[in-house]
Structures are given as structure tokens and as C-alpha cells.
Tab-separated table of C-alpha atoms and ligand atoms in Angstrom:
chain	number	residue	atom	x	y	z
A	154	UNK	CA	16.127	8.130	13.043
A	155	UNK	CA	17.934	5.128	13.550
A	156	UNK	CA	19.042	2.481	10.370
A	157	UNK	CA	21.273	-0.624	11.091
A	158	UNK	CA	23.178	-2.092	8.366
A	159	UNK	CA	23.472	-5.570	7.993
A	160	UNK	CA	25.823	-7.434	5.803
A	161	UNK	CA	26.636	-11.342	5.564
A	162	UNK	CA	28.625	-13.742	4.690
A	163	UNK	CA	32.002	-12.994	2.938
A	164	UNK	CA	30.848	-9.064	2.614
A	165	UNK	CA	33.598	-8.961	4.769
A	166	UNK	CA	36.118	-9.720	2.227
A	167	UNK	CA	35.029	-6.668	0.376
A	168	UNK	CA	37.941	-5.094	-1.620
A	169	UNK	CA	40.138	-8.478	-2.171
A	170	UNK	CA	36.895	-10.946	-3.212
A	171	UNK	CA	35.917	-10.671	-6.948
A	172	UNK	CA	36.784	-6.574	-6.730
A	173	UNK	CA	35.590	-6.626	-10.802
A	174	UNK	CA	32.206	-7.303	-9.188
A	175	UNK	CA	32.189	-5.850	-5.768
A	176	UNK	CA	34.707	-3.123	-6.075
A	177	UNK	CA	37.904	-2.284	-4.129
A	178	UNK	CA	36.735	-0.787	-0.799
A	179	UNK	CA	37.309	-2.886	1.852
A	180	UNK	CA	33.798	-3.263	4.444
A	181	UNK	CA	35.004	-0.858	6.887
A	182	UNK	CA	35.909	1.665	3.684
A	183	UNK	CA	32.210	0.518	2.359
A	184	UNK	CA	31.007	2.138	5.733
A	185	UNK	CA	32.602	5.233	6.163
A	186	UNK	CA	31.306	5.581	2.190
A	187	UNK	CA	27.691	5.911	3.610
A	188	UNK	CA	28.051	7.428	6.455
A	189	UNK	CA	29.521	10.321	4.396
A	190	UNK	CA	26.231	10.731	2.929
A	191	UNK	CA	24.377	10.792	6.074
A	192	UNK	CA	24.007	13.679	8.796
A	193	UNK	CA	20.794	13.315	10.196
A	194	UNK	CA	20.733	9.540	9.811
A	195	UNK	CA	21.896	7.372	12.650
A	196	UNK	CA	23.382	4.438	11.193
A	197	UNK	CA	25.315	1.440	12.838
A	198	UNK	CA	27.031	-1.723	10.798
A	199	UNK	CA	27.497	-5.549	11.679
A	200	UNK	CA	28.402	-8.211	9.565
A	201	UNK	CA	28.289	-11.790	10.413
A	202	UNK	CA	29.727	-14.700	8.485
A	203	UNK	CA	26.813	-16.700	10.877
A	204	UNK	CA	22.988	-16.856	9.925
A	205	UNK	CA	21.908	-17.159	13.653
A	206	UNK	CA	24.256	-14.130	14.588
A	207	UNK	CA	22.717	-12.248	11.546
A	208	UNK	CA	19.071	-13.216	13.322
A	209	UNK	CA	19.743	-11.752	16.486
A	210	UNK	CA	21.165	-8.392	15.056
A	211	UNK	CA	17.336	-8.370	13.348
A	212	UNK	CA	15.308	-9.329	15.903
A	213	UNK	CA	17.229	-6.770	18.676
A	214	UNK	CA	16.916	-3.929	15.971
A	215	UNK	CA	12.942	-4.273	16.791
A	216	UNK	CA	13.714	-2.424	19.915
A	217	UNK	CA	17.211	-0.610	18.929
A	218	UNK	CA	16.582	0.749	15.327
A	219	UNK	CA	13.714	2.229	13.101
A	220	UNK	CA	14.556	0.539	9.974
A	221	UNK	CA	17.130	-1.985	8.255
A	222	UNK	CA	19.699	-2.028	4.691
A	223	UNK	CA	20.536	-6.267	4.572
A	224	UNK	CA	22.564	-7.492	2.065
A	225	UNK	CA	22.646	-11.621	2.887
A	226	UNK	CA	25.601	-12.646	0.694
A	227	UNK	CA	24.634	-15.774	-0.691
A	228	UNK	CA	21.791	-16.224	2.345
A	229	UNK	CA	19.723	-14.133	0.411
A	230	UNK	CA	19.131	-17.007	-1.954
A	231	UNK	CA	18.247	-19.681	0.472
A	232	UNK	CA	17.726	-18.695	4.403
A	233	UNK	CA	14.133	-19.299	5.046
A	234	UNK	CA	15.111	-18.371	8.758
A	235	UNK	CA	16.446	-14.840	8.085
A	236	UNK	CA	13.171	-14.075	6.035
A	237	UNK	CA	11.487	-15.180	9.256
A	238	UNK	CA	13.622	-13.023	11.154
A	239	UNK	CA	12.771	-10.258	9.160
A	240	UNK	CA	9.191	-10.830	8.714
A	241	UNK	CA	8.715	-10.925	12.545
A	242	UNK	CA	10.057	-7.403	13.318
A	243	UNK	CA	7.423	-4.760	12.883
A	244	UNK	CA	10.300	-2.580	10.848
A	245	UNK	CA	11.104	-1.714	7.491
A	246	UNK	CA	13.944	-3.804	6.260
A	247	UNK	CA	15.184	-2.695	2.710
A	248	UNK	CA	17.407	-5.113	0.751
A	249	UNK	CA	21.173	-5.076	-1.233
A	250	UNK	CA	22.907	-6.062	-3.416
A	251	UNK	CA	26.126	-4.765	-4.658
A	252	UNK	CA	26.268	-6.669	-7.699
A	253	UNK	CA	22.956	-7.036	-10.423
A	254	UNK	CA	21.995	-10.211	-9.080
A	255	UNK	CA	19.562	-11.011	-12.282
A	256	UNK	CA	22.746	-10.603	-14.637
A	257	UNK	CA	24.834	-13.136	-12.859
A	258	UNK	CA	24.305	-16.872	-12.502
A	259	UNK	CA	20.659	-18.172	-12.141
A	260	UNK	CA	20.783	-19.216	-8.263
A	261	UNK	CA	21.968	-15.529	-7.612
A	262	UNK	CA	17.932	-13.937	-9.067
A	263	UNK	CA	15.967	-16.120	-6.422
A	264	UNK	CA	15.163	-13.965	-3.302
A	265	UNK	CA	13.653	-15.590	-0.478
A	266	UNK	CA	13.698	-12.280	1.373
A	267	UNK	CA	11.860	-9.780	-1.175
A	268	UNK	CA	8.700	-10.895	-0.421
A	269	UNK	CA	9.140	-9.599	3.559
A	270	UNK	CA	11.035	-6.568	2.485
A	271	UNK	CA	10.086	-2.846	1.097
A	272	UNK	CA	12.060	-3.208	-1.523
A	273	UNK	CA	15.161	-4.203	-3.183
A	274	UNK	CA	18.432	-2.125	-4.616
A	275	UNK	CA	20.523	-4.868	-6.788
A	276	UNK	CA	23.196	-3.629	-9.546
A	277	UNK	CA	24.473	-0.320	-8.308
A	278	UNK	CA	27.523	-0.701	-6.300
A	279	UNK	CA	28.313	-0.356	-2.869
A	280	UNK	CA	26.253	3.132	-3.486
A	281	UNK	CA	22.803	0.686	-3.510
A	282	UNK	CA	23.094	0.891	0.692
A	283	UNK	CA	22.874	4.578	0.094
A	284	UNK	CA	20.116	4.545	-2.213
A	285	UNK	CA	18.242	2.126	0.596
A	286	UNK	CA	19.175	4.106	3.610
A	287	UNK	CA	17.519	6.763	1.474
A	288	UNK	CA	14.481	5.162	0.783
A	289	UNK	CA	14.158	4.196	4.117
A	290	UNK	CA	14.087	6.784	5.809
A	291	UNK	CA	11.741	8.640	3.336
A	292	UNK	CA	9.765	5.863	3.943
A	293	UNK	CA	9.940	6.294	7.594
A	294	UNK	CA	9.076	9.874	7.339
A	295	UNK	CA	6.334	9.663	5.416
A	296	UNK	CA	5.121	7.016	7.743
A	297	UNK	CA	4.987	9.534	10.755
A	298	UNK	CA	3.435	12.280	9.051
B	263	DQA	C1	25.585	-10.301	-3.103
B	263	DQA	C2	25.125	-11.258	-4.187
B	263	DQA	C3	25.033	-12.671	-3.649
B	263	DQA	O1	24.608	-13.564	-4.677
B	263	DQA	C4	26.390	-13.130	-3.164
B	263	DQA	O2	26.301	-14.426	-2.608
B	263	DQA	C5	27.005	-12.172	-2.207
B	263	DQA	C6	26.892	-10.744	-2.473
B	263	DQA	C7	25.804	-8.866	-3.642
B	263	DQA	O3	25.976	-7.968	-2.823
B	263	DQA	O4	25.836	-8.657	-4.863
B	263	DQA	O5	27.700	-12.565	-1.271
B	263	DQA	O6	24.586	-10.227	-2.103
């Protein structure tokens, strides 16, 4: 089983950006994090600073991955095109956050992406992509049973 995990904008500036929200691992630290929780679970990581690059790495996962953890940065909020993106692959795609987005400023609790997603993890760290990678693939499971 085969998870790709996608972050976006300024997720790479994990560990120096706002660490009293999203912590002091840096992305690639962030990584190695979940991996560490995963044996069975084939997992590979992009980030993109760029909404169309972030669109590709969804639609290609149709064909290269069974399922996919997104955390849009501040996309989630406002990029009808990556809910497109997301709606048109025929995969589960769960969603992140690493901060509780409905405890923050207002513009941070509108998703446009829930509705196209299996769920959402928001408020729980950087161990929310574990929880989703989790619930994934039970979800995947269960699906081939
Ligand atoms: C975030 C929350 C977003 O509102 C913000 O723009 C981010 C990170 C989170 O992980 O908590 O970049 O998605």
C-alpha cells in the first residue's frame, strides 16, 4: 500500500515559522517522524510552494499511489482548483492540519477541500499525518476486503 504526502505552501518552513503553533521539526524532520511509525506503509513526501505543482503531484498519484495525507497551507481555505484536483482522482485523499484550524482566525475554519475528502485531522500536531496515514489505510483495507 502506497500513501503520498502532500504538503503546501510555507510547510516548508516548518521548525522556524510560528514553531508555538507548528512545532520545531523542520519538514524533512516532520517526515522521518512518520515514517517511523510506518513499516508496511509505503509513503513518499512533496511539498510545493505552487498550486499547479501541488495539482500534478494529485492527479499522477491516480496511477502512482493508493491514497493521499494533504495539508494545503493556506490553499486549503481558498483553491477551488486543488479540490478539483482531488475530486477527479478516484483515491482517498485524507486532509491536515497541524494546527486546530477552528481555534485560530476565522478565514483559517473554511475548507474548500472537506467536502471531496474522507476526512479531516486538524489540532493535533505534526502527529495528525500519522493519525491520517492511519485512517487511510484502514480505510483502504477495509475497502479490499
Ligand atoms: C495549516 C493551517 C493553514 O491555515 C495555514 O495557512 C497553513 C498551515 C496547518 O497545518 O495548520 O499553512 O494548514
Amino acid at each position: 500500500m502506497k500513501i503520498r504526502i502532500i504538503n503546501g505552501p510555507n510547510l516548508n518552513l516548518l521548525g522556524t515559522r510560528k514553531p508555538d503553533v507548528y512545532g520545531h521539526k523542520s519538514l524533512d524532520e516532520v517526515n522521518e517522524f512518520i515514517e517511523g511509525y510506518f513499516k508496511r506503509v509505503e509513503l513518499d513526501f512533496f511539498q510545493s510552494n505552487h498550486e499547479g505543482l501541488i495539482i500534478d503531484k494529485i492527479q499522477q498519484a491516480a496511477h502512482e499511489a493508493d491514497g493521499i495525507v494533504i495539508n494545503p497551507g493556506a490553499y486549503t481555505h481558498y483553491s477551488y482548483a486543488i479540490r478539483d484536483a482531488i475530486e477527479a482522482v478516484d483515491i482517498p485523499v485524507a486532509e491536515v492540519h497541524i494546527s486546530n484550524v477552528h481555534g485560530r482566525v476565522d478565514f483559517r475554519s473554511t475548507s474548500v477541500i472537506s467536502e471531496v475528502c474522507s476526512g479531516t485531522v486538524s489540532g493535533f500536531g505534526i502527529y495528525g499525518y500519522v493519525l491520517a496515514v492511519q485512517a487511510l489505510a484502514h480505510q483502504l483495507k477495509r475497502k479490499a476486503e
